[in-house]
PDB file of C-alpha atoms in Angstrom:
ATOM      1  CA  UNK A   1       0.025   0.106  -0.030  1.00 29.00           C
ATOM      2  CA  UNK A   2       1.467   3.163  -0.994  1.00 31.00           C
ATOM      3  CA  UNK A   3       1.798   6.228   1.661  1.00 33.00           C
ATOM      4  CA  UNK A   4      -0.935   8.255  -0.289  1.00 34.00           C
ATOM      5  CA  UNK A   5      -3.142   5.105  -0.053  1.00 34.00           C
ATOM      6  CA  UNK A   6      -2.663   4.378   3.668  1.00 34.00           C
ATOM      7  CA  UNK A   7      -3.458   7.884   4.551  1.00 32.00           C
ATOM      8  CA  UNK A   8      -6.700   7.816   2.536  1.00 33.00           C
ATOM      9  CA  UNK A   9      -7.567   4.505   4.269  1.00 33.00           C
ATOM     10  CA  UNK A  10      -6.925   6.512   7.760  1.00 32.00           C
ATOM     11  CA  UNK A  11      -9.570   9.042   6.598  1.00 34.00           C
ATOM     12  CA  UNK A  12     -11.876   6.706   5.290  1.00 34.00           C
ATOM     13  CA  UNK A  13     -11.990   4.857   8.431  1.00 32.00           C
ATOM     14  CA  UNK A  14     -12.643   7.847  10.670  1.00 31.00           C
ATOM     15  CA  UNK A  15     -15.700   8.559   7.935  1.00 32.00           C
ATOM     16  CA  UNK A  16     -17.081   5.094   8.431  1.00 31.00           C
ATOM     17  CA  UNK A  17     -17.049   5.182  12.288  1.00 31.00           C
ATOM     18  CA  UNK A  18     -18.466   8.600  12.306  1.00 33.00           C
ATOM     19  CA  UNK A  19     -21.213   8.211   9.562  1.00 32.00           C
ATOM     20  CA  UNK A  20     -22.569   5.249  11.613  1.00 29.00           C
ATOM     21  CA  UNK A  21     -22.691   7.050  14.840  1.00 32.00           C
ATOM     22  CA  UNK A  22     -23.726  10.455  13.366  1.00 41.00           C
ATOM     23  CA  UNK A  23     -26.074   9.252  10.509  1.00 48.00           C
ATOM     24  CA  UNK A  24     -29.213  10.968  10.382  1.00 48.00           C
ATOM     25  CA  UNK A  25     -32.460   9.025   9.932  1.00 42.00           C
ATOM     26  CA  UNK A  26     -35.018   9.804   7.152  1.00 47.00           C
ATOM     27  CA  UNK A  27     -38.628   9.478   7.158  1.00 46.00           C
ATOM     28  CA  UNK A  28     -38.357   5.737   6.709  1.00 48.00           C
ATOM     29  CA  UNK A  29     -35.764   5.365   9.439  1.00 47.00           C
ATOM     30  CA  UNK A  30     -33.080   4.838   7.066  1.00 52.00           C
ATOM     31  CA  UNK A  31     -29.764   6.014   7.919  1.00 63.00           C
ATOM     32  CA  UNK A  32     -28.489   8.650   5.477  1.00 82.00           C
ATOM     33  CA  UNK A  33     -25.039   8.991   4.173  1.00 89.00           C
ATOM     34  CA  UNK A  34     -22.918  12.452   4.037  1.00 91.00           C
ATOM     35  CA  UNK A  35     -23.367  14.147   0.753  1.00 93.00           C
ATOM     36  CA  UNK A  36     -19.586  14.810  -0.587  1.00 96.00           C
ATOM     37  CA  UNK A  37     -18.341  18.090  -1.312  1.00 97.00           C
ATOM     38  CA  UNK A  38     -15.744  18.711  -4.085  1.00 97.00           C
ATOM     39  CA  UNK A  39     -12.275  19.745  -4.565  1.00 98.00           C
ATOM     40  CA  UNK A  40     -11.458  22.077  -7.293  1.00 97.00           C
ATOM     41  CA  UNK A  41      -8.126  23.647  -8.434  1.00 98.00           C
ATOM     42  CA  UNK A  42      -7.699  27.544  -8.526  1.00 98.00           C
ATOM     43  CA  UNK A  43      -4.889  29.872  -8.724  1.00 98.00           C
ATOM     44  CA  UNK A  44      -4.357  33.528  -7.306  1.00 98.00           C
ATOM     45  CA  UNK A  45      -2.375  36.038  -8.745  1.00 98.00           C
ATOM     46  CA  UNK A  46      -0.096  37.581  -6.195  1.00 98.00           C
ATOM     47  CA  UNK A  47       1.479  40.851  -6.559  1.00 98.00           C
ATOM     48  CA  UNK A  48       3.747  40.138  -3.889  1.00 98.00           C
ATOM     49  CA  UNK A  49       5.139  37.292  -5.622  1.00 98.00           C
ATOM     50  CA  UNK A  50       4.950  38.247  -9.109  1.00 98.00           C
ATOM     51  CA  UNK A  51       3.312  34.862  -9.905  1.00 98.00           C
ATOM     52  CA  UNK A  52       0.446  32.703  -9.070  1.00 98.00           C
ATOM     53  CA  UNK A  53      -0.539  30.672  -5.930  1.00 98.00           C
ATOM     54  CA  UNK A  54      -1.999  27.532  -6.774  1.00 98.00           C
ATOM     55  CA  UNK A  55      -4.602  26.142  -4.351  1.00 98.00           C
ATOM     56  CA  UNK A  56      -7.068  23.344  -4.161  1.00 98.00           C
ATOM     57  CA  UNK A  57     -10.432  24.499  -2.546  1.00 98.00           C
ATOM     58  CA  UNK A  58     -13.038  22.263  -0.807  1.00 98.00           C
ATOM     59  CA  UNK A  59     -16.602  23.317  -1.637  1.00 98.00           C
ATOM     60  CA  UNK A  60     -19.405  21.733   0.762  1.00 98.00           C
ATOM     61  CA  UNK A  61     -22.248  19.932  -0.649  1.00 96.00           C
ATOM     62  CA  UNK A  62     -24.936  22.125  -2.242  1.00 95.00           C
ATOM     63  CA  UNK A  63     -22.178  25.126  -2.815  1.00 96.00           C
ATOM     64  CA  UNK A  64     -23.306  25.596  -6.114  1.00 92.00           C
ATOM     65  CA  UNK A  65     -27.215  25.474  -5.612  1.00 92.00           C
ATOM     66  CA  UNK A  66     -27.552  27.727  -2.534  1.00 87.00           C
ATOM     67  CA  UNK A  67     -26.669  31.510  -2.266  1.00 91.00           C
ATOM     68  CA  UNK A  68     -25.460  31.043   1.337  1.00 94.00           C
ATOM     69  CA  UNK A  69     -22.046  32.546   2.492  1.00 96.00           C
ATOM     70  CA  UNK A  70     -19.756  30.199   4.617  1.00 97.00           C
ATOM     71  CA  UNK A  71     -16.923  30.428   7.121  1.00 97.00           C
ATOM     72  CA  UNK A  72     -13.638  29.806   5.260  1.00 98.00           C
ATOM     73  CA  UNK A  73     -10.381  27.569   6.587  1.00 98.00           C
ATOM     74  CA  UNK A  74      -6.940  27.901   5.081  1.00 98.00           C
ATOM     75  CA  UNK A  75      -5.088  24.792   5.653  1.00 98.00           C
ATOM     76  CA  UNK A  76      -1.131  24.811   5.218  1.00 98.00           C
ATOM     77  CA  UNK A  77       0.554  21.692   4.543  1.00 98.00           C
ATOM     78  CA  UNK A  78       3.939  20.360   5.878  1.00 98.00           C
ATOM     79  CA  UNK A  79       7.309  20.477   4.369  1.00 97.00           C
ATOM     80  CA  UNK A  80       7.798  17.951   1.358  1.00 92.00           C
ATOM     81  CA  UNK A  81       4.111  17.952   0.850  1.00 97.00           C
ATOM     82  CA  UNK A  82       2.000  20.077  -1.748  1.00 97.00           C
ATOM     83  CA  UNK A  83      -1.437  21.543  -1.996  1.00 97.00           C
ATOM     84  CA  UNK A  84      -2.814  17.786  -2.143  1.00 97.00           C
ATOM     85  CA  UNK A  85      -1.598  17.018   1.264  1.00 96.00           C
ATOM     86  CA  UNK A  86      -4.748  18.079   3.402  1.00 98.00           C
ATOM     87  CA  UNK A  87      -6.900  16.466   0.787  1.00 94.00           C
ATOM     88  CA  UNK A  88      -6.608  13.382   3.214  1.00 94.00           C
ATOM     89  CA  UNK A  89      -9.325  14.955   5.344  1.00 97.00           C
ATOM     90  CA  UNK A  90     -11.888  15.520   2.549  1.00 97.00           C
ATOM     91  CA  UNK A  91     -14.212  12.601   3.370  1.00 97.00           C
ATOM     92  CA  UNK A  92     -13.971  13.299   7.221  1.00 98.00           C
ATOM     93  CA  UNK A  93     -14.954  16.996   6.591  1.00 98.00           C
ATOM     94  CA  UNK A  94     -17.931  15.539   4.511  1.00 98.00           C
ATOM     95  CA  UNK A  95     -18.899  13.470   7.476  1.00 97.00           C
ATOM     96  CA  UNK A  96     -18.461  16.430  10.082  1.00 97.00           C
ATOM     97  CA  UNK A  97     -20.718  18.857   7.954  1.00 97.00           C
ATOM     98  CA  UNK A  98     -23.520  15.963   7.695  1.00 96.00           C
ATOM     99  CA  UNK A  99     -23.072  15.338  11.427  1.00 96.00           C
ATOM    100  CA  UNK A 100     -23.617  19.329  12.117  1.00 95.00           C
ATOM    101  CA  UNK A 101     -20.202  19.213  13.879  1.00 96.00           C
ATOM    102  CA  UNK A 102     -19.009  22.224  11.745  1.00 97.00           C
ATOM    103  CA  UNK A 103     -20.930  24.600   9.455  1.00 96.00           C
ATOM    104  CA  UNK A 104     -20.618  24.107   5.814  1.00 97.00           C
ATOM    105  CA  UNK A 105     -16.968  25.668   5.138  1.00 98.00           C
ATOM    106  CA  UNK A 106     -15.078  26.545   2.117  1.00 98.00           C
ATOM    107  CA  UNK A 107     -11.430  25.062   2.668  1.00 98.00           C
ATOM    108  CA  UNK A 108      -8.621  26.530   1.029  1.00 98.00           C
ATOM    109  CA  UNK A 109      -5.197  24.509   0.611  1.00 98.00           C
ATOM    110  CA  UNK A 110      -2.564  26.434  -0.786  1.00 98.00           C
ATOM    111  CA  UNK A 111       0.643  25.183  -2.583  1.00 98.00           C
ATOM    112  CA  UNK A 112       3.971  26.539  -0.773  1.00 98.00           C
ATOM    113  CA  UNK A 113       6.585  25.271  -3.386  1.00 98.00           C
ATOM    114  CA  UNK A 114       9.013  28.536  -2.557  1.00 98.00           C
ATOM    115  CA  UNK A 115      12.496  28.110  -0.948  1.00 98.00           C
ATOM    116  CA  UNK A 116      12.585  24.284  -2.206  1.00 97.00           C
ATOM    117  CA  UNK A 117       9.315  23.711  -0.181  1.00 97.00           C
ATOM    118  CA  UNK A 118      10.845  25.139   3.235  1.00 98.00           C
ATOM    119  CA  UNK A 119       9.451  28.506   3.293  1.00 98.00           C
ATOM    120  CA  UNK A 120       8.019  28.085   6.837  1.00 98.00           C
ATOM    121  CA  UNK A 121       5.189  30.606   5.441  1.00 98.00           C
ATOM    122  CA  UNK A 122       7.176  33.704   6.736  1.00 98.00           C
ATOM    123  CA  UNK A 123       8.576  36.704   4.477  1.00 98.00           C
ATOM    124  CA  UNK A 124      12.035  35.811   3.935  1.00 98.00           C
ATOM    125  CA  UNK A 125      14.953  38.301   3.296  1.00 98.00           C
ATOM    126  CA  UNK A 126      17.285  35.722   2.298  1.00 98.00           C
ATOM    127  CA  UNK A 127      19.129  36.693  -1.275  1.00 98.00           C
ATOM    128  CA  UNK A 128      20.915  33.204  -1.643  1.00 97.00           C
ATOM    129  CA  UNK A 129      19.997  30.420  -3.757  1.00 97.00           C
ATOM    130  CA  UNK A 130      16.981  29.996  -4.306  1.00 97.00           C
ATOM    131  CA  UNK A 131      16.108  33.564  -2.661  1.00 98.00           C
ATOM    132  CA  UNK A 132      13.429  33.898  -0.016  1.00 98.00           C
ATOM    133  CA  UNK A 133       9.999  35.083  -0.911  1.00 98.00           C
ATOM    134  CA  UNK A 134       7.129  37.186   0.690  1.00 98.00           C
ATOM    135  CA  UNK A 135       5.215  34.259   1.416  1.00 98.00           C
ATOM    136  CA  UNK A 136       3.292  35.476   4.485  1.00 98.00           C
ATOM    137  CA  UNK A 137       2.214  38.577   2.656  1.00 98.00           C
ATOM    138  CA  UNK A 138       1.239  36.331  -0.452  1.00 98.00           C
ATOM    139  CA  UNK A 139      -0.896  34.299   1.500  1.00 98.00           C
ATOM    140  CA  UNK A 140      -2.498  36.542   4.192  1.00 98.00           C
ATOM    141  CA  UNK A 141      -2.939  39.471   1.749  1.00 98.00           C
ATOM    142  CA  UNK A 142      -3.364  38.093  -1.828  1.00 98.00           C
ATOM    143  CA  UNK A 143      -4.684  34.885  -1.368  1.00 98.00           C
ATOM    144  CA  UNK A 144      -7.458  35.675   1.132  1.00 98.00           C
ATOM    145  CA  UNK A 145      -8.432  38.817  -0.794  1.00 98.00           C
ATOM    146  CA  UNK A 146      -8.549  36.514  -3.886  1.00 98.00           C
ATOM    147  CA  UNK A 147     -10.778  34.035  -1.990  1.00 98.00           C
ATOM    148  CA  UNK A 148     -13.118  36.228  -0.628  1.00 98.00           C
ATOM    149  CA  UNK A 149     -13.823  37.827  -4.404  1.00 98.00           C
ATOM    150  CA  UNK A 150     -13.946  34.520  -5.984  1.00 98.00           C
ATOM    151  CA  UNK A 151     -15.948  32.400  -3.353  1.00 98.00           C
ATOM    152  CA  UNK A 152     -19.074  32.916  -1.257  1.00 98.00           C
ATOM    153  CA  UNK A 153     -16.958  33.413   2.008  1.00 98.00           C
ATOM    154  CA  UNK A 154     -18.159  35.392   4.900  1.00 97.00           C
ATOM    155  CA  UNK A 155     -15.106  37.984   4.587  1.00 97.00           C
ATOM    156  CA  UNK A 156     -14.567  38.770   8.216  1.00 97.00           C
ATOM    157  CA  UNK A 157     -12.237  37.420  10.849  1.00 97.00           C
ATOM    158  CA  UNK A 158     -14.926  36.080  13.058  1.00 97.00           C
ATOM    159  CA  UNK A 159     -15.569  33.335   9.926  1.00 97.00           C
ATOM    160  CA  UNK A 160     -11.950  32.670   8.994  1.00 98.00           C
ATOM    161  CA  UNK A 161      -9.504  30.393  10.479  1.00 98.00           C
ATOM    162  CA  UNK A 162      -6.123  28.882   9.503  1.00 98.00           C
ATOM    163  CA  UNK A 163      -4.615  25.544  10.083  1.00 98.00           C
ATOM    164  CA  UNK A 164      -1.498  23.510   9.222  1.00 98.00           C
ATOM    165  CA  UNK A 165       0.632  20.608  10.329  1.00 98.00           C
ATOM    166  CA  UNK A 166       4.467  20.181  10.867  1.00 98.00           C
ATOM    167  CA  UNK A 167       5.998  23.353   8.833  1.00 98.00           C
ATOM    168  CA  UNK A 168       2.457  24.229   8.076  1.00 98.00           C
ATOM    169  CA  UNK A 169       1.874  24.292  11.675  1.00 98.00           C
ATOM    170  CA  UNK A 170       4.433  26.556  12.482  1.00 98.00           C
ATOM    171  CA  UNK A 171       2.851  28.841   9.631  1.00 98.00           C
ATOM    172  CA  UNK A 172      -0.602  28.477  11.156  1.00 98.00           C
ATOM    173  CA  UNK A 173       0.426  29.781  14.506  1.00 98.00           C
ATOM    174  CA  UNK A 174       2.512  32.594  13.047  1.00 98.00           C
ATOM    175  CA  UNK A 175      -0.355  33.723  10.779  1.00 98.00           C
ATOM    176  CA  UNK A 176      -3.014  33.401  13.689  1.00 98.00           C
ATOM    177  CA  UNK A 177      -0.892  35.608  16.143  1.00 98.00           C
ATOM    178  CA  UNK A 178       0.572  38.007  13.510  1.00 98.00           C
ATOM    179  CA  UNK A 179      -2.835  38.656  11.789  1.00 98.00           C
ATOM    180  CA  UNK A 180      -5.818  38.268  14.301  1.00 98.00           C
ATOM    181  CA  UNK A 181      -7.584  40.749  12.064  1.00 98.00           C
ATOM    182  CA  UNK A 182      -7.870  38.222   9.521  1.00 98.00           C
ATOM    183  CA  UNK A 183      -8.227  35.022  11.628  1.00 98.00           C
ATOM    184  CA  UNK A 184     -10.080  34.207  14.759  1.00 98.00           C
ATOM    185  CA  UNK A 185      -8.893  30.642  15.142  1.00 98.00           C
ATOM    186  CA  UNK A 186      -5.975  28.295  14.505  1.00 98.00           C
ATOM    187  CA  UNK A 187      -5.676  24.490  14.332  1.00 98.00           C
ATOM    188  CA  UNK A 188      -1.775  23.876  14.988  1.00 98.00           C
ATOM    189  CA  UNK A 189      -0.717  20.269  14.442  1.00 98.00           C
ATOM    190  CA  UNK A 190       2.741  19.013  15.268  1.00 98.00           C
ATOM    191  CA  UNK A 191       4.158  22.393  14.682  1.00 98.00           C
ATOM    192  CA  UNK A 192       7.841  22.655  13.702  1.00 97.00           C
ATOM    193  CA  UNK A 193       8.501  25.684  16.133  1.00 98.00           C
ATOM    194  CA  UNK A 194      11.448  26.106  18.722  1.00 97.00           C
ATOM    195  CA  UNK A 195      12.017  28.574  21.609  1.00 96.00           C
ATOM    196  CA  UNK A 196      14.237  30.250  21.559  1.00 96.00           C
ATOM    197  CA  UNK A 197      16.062  28.558  18.776  1.00 97.00           C
ATOM    198  CA  UNK A 198      15.906  25.469  16.694  1.00 97.00           C
ATOM    199  CA  UNK A 199      18.473  22.779  17.272  1.00 94.00           C
ATOM    200  CA  UNK A 200      21.886  22.876  15.279  1.00 90.00           C
ATOM    201  CA  UNK A 201      20.340  19.997  12.624  1.00 90.00           C
ATOM    202  CA  UNK A 202      16.939  21.344  12.430  1.00 94.00           C
ATOM    203  CA  UNK A 203      15.660  21.765   8.541  1.00 95.00           C
ATOM    204  CA  UNK A 204      14.285  25.247  10.002  1.00 97.00           C
ATOM    205  CA  UNK A 205      18.132  26.462   9.337  1.00 97.00           C
ATOM    206  CA  UNK A 206      18.545  25.003   5.910  1.00 97.00           C
ATOM    207  CA  UNK A 207      16.093  26.980   3.447  1.00 97.00           C
ATOM    208  CA  UNK A 208      16.679  30.482   4.112  1.00 98.00           C
ATOM    209  CA  UNK A 209      13.232  31.365   5.628  1.00 98.00           C
ATOM    210  CA  UNK A 210      14.904  32.939   8.666  1.00 98.00           C
ATOM    211  CA  UNK A 211      17.883  34.466   6.871  1.00 98.00           C
ATOM    212  CA  UNK A 212      19.093  37.962   5.849  1.00 98.00           C
ATOM    213  CA  UNK A 213      20.989  38.768   2.937  1.00 98.00           C
ATOM    214  CA  UNK A 214      23.572  35.935   2.069  1.00 98.00           C
ATOM    215  CA  UNK A 215      23.153  34.532   5.492  1.00 98.00           C
ATOM    216  CA  UNK A 216      20.697  31.428   5.670  1.00 98.00           C
ATOM    217  CA  UNK A 217      19.638  31.567   9.223  1.00 98.00           C
ATOM    218  CA  UNK A 218      19.871  34.427  11.550  1.00 98.00           C
ATOM    219  CA  UNK A 219      19.123  33.987  15.213  1.00 98.00           C
ATOM    220  CA  UNK A 220      17.392  37.539  15.713  1.00 98.00           C
ATOM    221  CA  UNK A 221      15.476  37.019  12.709  1.00 98.00           C
ATOM    222  CA  UNK A 222      13.847  33.694  14.133  1.00 98.00           C
ATOM    223  CA  UNK A 223      13.463  35.301  17.475  1.00 98.00           C
ATOM    224  CA  UNK A 224      11.589  38.123  15.981  1.00 98.00           C
ATOM    225  CA  UNK A 225       9.190  36.135  13.826  1.00 98.00           C
ATOM    226  CA  UNK A 226       8.707  33.555  16.563  1.00 97.00           C
ATOM    227  CA  UNK A 227       5.281  32.903  18.644  1.00 98.00           C
ATOM    228  CA  UNK A 228       7.033  34.521  22.027  1.00 98.00           C
ATOM    229  CA  UNK A 229       7.479  37.695  20.334  1.00 98.00           C
ATOM    230  CA  UNK A 230       3.994  37.583  18.850  1.00 98.00           C
ATOM    231  CA  UNK A 231       2.510  36.831  22.200  1.00 98.00           C
ATOM    232  CA  UNK A 232       4.189  39.610  23.860  1.00 98.00           C
ATOM    233  CA  UNK A 233       2.668  42.211  21.681  1.00 97.00           C
ATOM    234  CA  UNK A 234      -0.745  40.470  21.323  1.00 98.00           C
ATOM    235  CA  UNK A 235      -3.698  42.668  21.007  1.00 97.00           C
ATOM    236  CA  UNK A 236      -6.511  41.151  23.389  1.00 98.00           C
ATOM    237  CA  UNK A 237      -9.109  43.355  21.388  1.00 98.00           C
ATOM    238  CA  UNK A 238      -8.770  40.562  18.797  1.00 98.00           C
ATOM    239  CA  UNK A 239      -9.303  37.453  20.819  1.00 98.00           C
ATOM    240  CA  UNK A 240      -8.383  34.122  18.931  1.00 98.00           C
ATOM    241  CA  UNK A 241      -8.999  30.335  19.744  1.00 98.00           C
ATOM    242  CA  UNK A 242      -5.861  28.116  19.437  1.00 98.00           C
ATOM    243  CA  UNK A 243      -6.013  24.386  19.332  1.00 98.00           C
ATOM    244  CA  UNK A 244      -2.615  22.716  19.413  1.00 98.00           C
ATOM    245  CA  UNK A 245      -2.199  18.827  19.066  1.00 98.00           C
ATOM    246  CA  UNK A 246       0.791  16.900  18.867  1.00 98.00           C
ATOM    247  CA  UNK A 247       1.814  12.927  18.960  1.00 98.00           C
ATOM    248  CA  UNK A 248       3.232  11.084  21.898  1.00 97.00           C
ATOM    249  CA  UNK A 249       5.525   9.211  19.736  1.00 96.00           C
ATOM    250  CA  UNK A 250       7.331  12.390  17.853  1.00 96.00           C
ATOM    251  CA  UNK A 251      10.894  12.005  16.691  1.00 93.00           C
ATOM    252  CA  UNK A 252      13.066  12.363  19.660  1.00 93.00           C
ATOM    253  CA  UNK A 253      16.263  14.202  19.102  1.00 91.00           C
ATOM    254  CA  UNK A 254      19.230  12.068  20.224  1.00 90.00           C
ATOM    255  CA  UNK A 255      21.497  14.668  21.751  1.00 89.00           C
ATOM    256  CA  UNK A 256      20.644  15.370  25.454  1.00 87.00           C
ATOM    257  CA  UNK A 257      21.041  19.125  25.009  1.00 87.00           C
ATOM    258  CA  UNK A 258      18.341  18.716  22.214  1.00 90.00           C
ATOM    259  CA  UNK A 259      15.761  16.838  24.123  1.00 90.00           C
ATOM    260  CA  UNK A 260      13.870  19.930  25.001  1.00 90.00           C
ATOM    261  CA  UNK A 261      13.052  20.653  21.280  1.00 95.00           C
ATOM    262  CA  UNK A 262      11.295  17.494  20.762  1.00 96.00           C
ATOM    263  CA  UNK A 263       7.835  18.463  19.241  1.00 97.00           C
ATOM    264  CA  UNK A 264       5.865  17.018  22.110  1.00 97.00           C
ATOM    265  CA  UNK A 265       7.555  19.173  24.447  1.00 97.00           C
ATOM    266  CA  UNK A 266       7.816  22.310  22.080  1.00 98.00           C
ATOM    267  CA  UNK A 267       3.955  22.395  21.556  1.00 98.00           C
ATOM    268  CA  UNK A 268       3.093  21.969  25.340  1.00 98.00           C
ATOM    269  CA  UNK A 269       5.436  25.197  25.619  1.00 98.00           C
ATOM    270  CA  UNK A 270       3.542  26.931  23.067  1.00 98.00           C
ATOM    271  CA  UNK A 271       0.232  26.255  25.150  1.00 98.00           C
ATOM    272  CA  UNK A 272       1.906  27.045  28.267  1.00 98.00           C
ATOM    273  CA  UNK A 273       3.035  30.468  27.205  1.00 98.00           C
ATOM    274  CA  UNK A 274      -0.332  30.885  25.142  1.00 98.00           C
ATOM    275  CA  UNK A 275      -2.755  30.297  28.036  1.00 98.00           C
ATOM    276  CA  UNK A 276      -1.239  33.062  30.058  1.00 98.00           C
ATOM    277  CA  UNK A 277      -2.030  35.552  27.312  1.00 98.00           C
ATOM    278  CA  UNK A 278      -4.986  37.643  27.632  1.00 98.00           C
ATOM    279  CA  UNK A 279      -7.277  37.133  24.448  1.00 98.00           C
ATOM    280  CA  UNK A 280      -5.755  33.844  23.465  1.00 98.00           C
ATOM    281  CA  UNK A 281      -7.861  30.674  24.527  1.00 98.00           C
ATOM    282  CA  UNK A 282      -5.605  27.721  23.942  1.00 98.00           C
ATOM    283  CA  UNK A 283      -6.409  24.096  24.114  1.00 98.00           C
ATOM    284  CA  UNK A 284      -3.726  21.292  23.895  1.00 98.00           C
ATOM    285  CA  UNK A 285      -3.976  17.701  23.130  1.00 98.00           C
ATOM    286  CA  UNK A 286      -1.407  14.962  23.258  1.00 98.00           C
ATOM    287  CA  UNK A 287      -2.706  12.046  21.100  1.00 98.00           C
ATOM    288  CA  UNK A 288      -1.387   8.535  20.668  1.00 97.00           C
ATOM    289  CA  UNK A 289       0.983   8.202  17.365  1.00 98.00           C
ATOM    290  CA  UNK A 290       3.640  10.327  15.707  1.00 97.00           C
ATOM    291  CA  UNK A 291       4.305  12.861  13.174  1.00 97.00           C
ATOM    292  CA  UNK A 292       1.452  11.731  10.855  1.00 97.00           C
ATOM    293  CA  UNK A 293      -2.154  11.585   9.967  1.00 97.00           C
ATOM    294  CA  UNK A 294      -2.905   8.993  12.732  1.00 97.00           C
ATOM    295  CA  UNK A 295      -2.553  12.171  14.905  1.00 98.00           C
ATOM    296  CA  UNK A 296      -3.625  14.928  12.583  1.00 98.00           C
ATOM    297  CA  UNK A 297      -6.878  13.406  11.546  1.00 98.00           C
ATOM    298  CA  UNK A 298      -8.534  12.915  15.088  1.00 98.00           C
ATOM    299  CA  UNK A 299      -6.854  16.507  15.989  1.00 98.00           C
ATOM    300  CA  UNK A 300      -8.724  17.961  12.894  1.00 98.00           C
ATOM    301  CA  UNK A 301     -11.899  16.149  14.039  1.00 98.00           C
ATOM    302  CA  UNK A 302     -11.574  17.642  17.532  1.00 98.00           C
ATOM    303  CA  UNK A 303     -10.013  20.937  16.672  1.00 98.00           C
ATOM    304  CA  UNK A 304     -11.726  22.187  13.603  1.00 98.00           C
ATOM    305  CA  UNK A 305     -14.981  22.886  15.637  1.00 98.00           C
ATOM    306  CA  UNK A 306     -13.190  24.597  18.337  1.00 98.00           C
ATOM    307  CA  UNK A 307     -11.476  27.092  16.277  1.00 98.00           C
ATOM    308  CA  UNK A 308     -14.659  27.735  14.170  1.00 97.00           C
ATOM    309  CA  UNK A 309     -16.549  28.665  17.279  1.00 95.00           C
ATOM    310  CA  UNK A 310     -18.856  26.227  16.576  1.00 79.00           C
ATOM    311  CA  UNK A 311     -21.682  25.075  19.051  1.00 51.00           C
ATOM    312  CA  UNK A 312     -22.839  21.729  19.597  1.00 42.00           C
ATOM    313  CA  UNK A 313     -25.573  22.341  17.032  1.00 40.00           C
ATOM    314  CA  UNK A 314     -22.844  22.830  14.617  1.00 44.00           C
ATOM    315  CA  UNK A 315     -23.687  26.639  14.014  1.00 50.00           C
ATOM    316  CA  UNK A 316     -20.898  29.351  14.365  1.00 48.00           C
TER     317      UNK A 316
END
């Protein structure tokens, strides 16, 4: 079985369990199945990048027939993946909408190929090869503006959230805390974040995301862009919901001095800092599994309703 098939099977297994438990009975008492949404391809011109941003977009069942406007979620993939990474949760999302765990939502899944896939979703001032790009500006300004102009979204922060896993989790955490005027919730899964600095062998240092000029990694840049800096200046007038999840079997750093950089501990430190900040409501889950969809799918199921602010009735 290929990795893609294995991940699809994980999502399908969750869908099967959820559809049985949460099925809706019709007039004849027959359980109904979720109506599938659809995933389409799109692209948005980015003045910041001077090129197109490719993306996939999930449109909930009935989108074409109804004129309602929808909440939106932006899901960022990890390093080494692409815009199809988050399609693993498509069937799961169908089931969640069917069970009214979440309202029908437009989900945008952008590609992030810049800096050899290691942009960390920040604006980079690295001038080496390949040069850094203004990825954060492109996604938070150009892509969000395009989506709100193209799809029937509710174009306000209360109905817009961001999420991601691994590098995408780091990006989602930064975008939430740096742009609370855009996002009211963040689904942050196994985030590749380190405080105060990443270990010496971390790929965070390799791709120029946190560089300046010819220097590929600069300590002060990483600190300035990191979550501790953002929490220290956070505006409680724009409150956000943060859902963090990580596996208990994340890769253990082998050097004793780097043990504190294991992602389970680093994620707990994010929660510990965030919950002390006025205006940030933070939840943390440590789940059985590693750096993979065995953790991210159940975390998505629990975390998405929370960050969307959905009630038990599935309404925002």
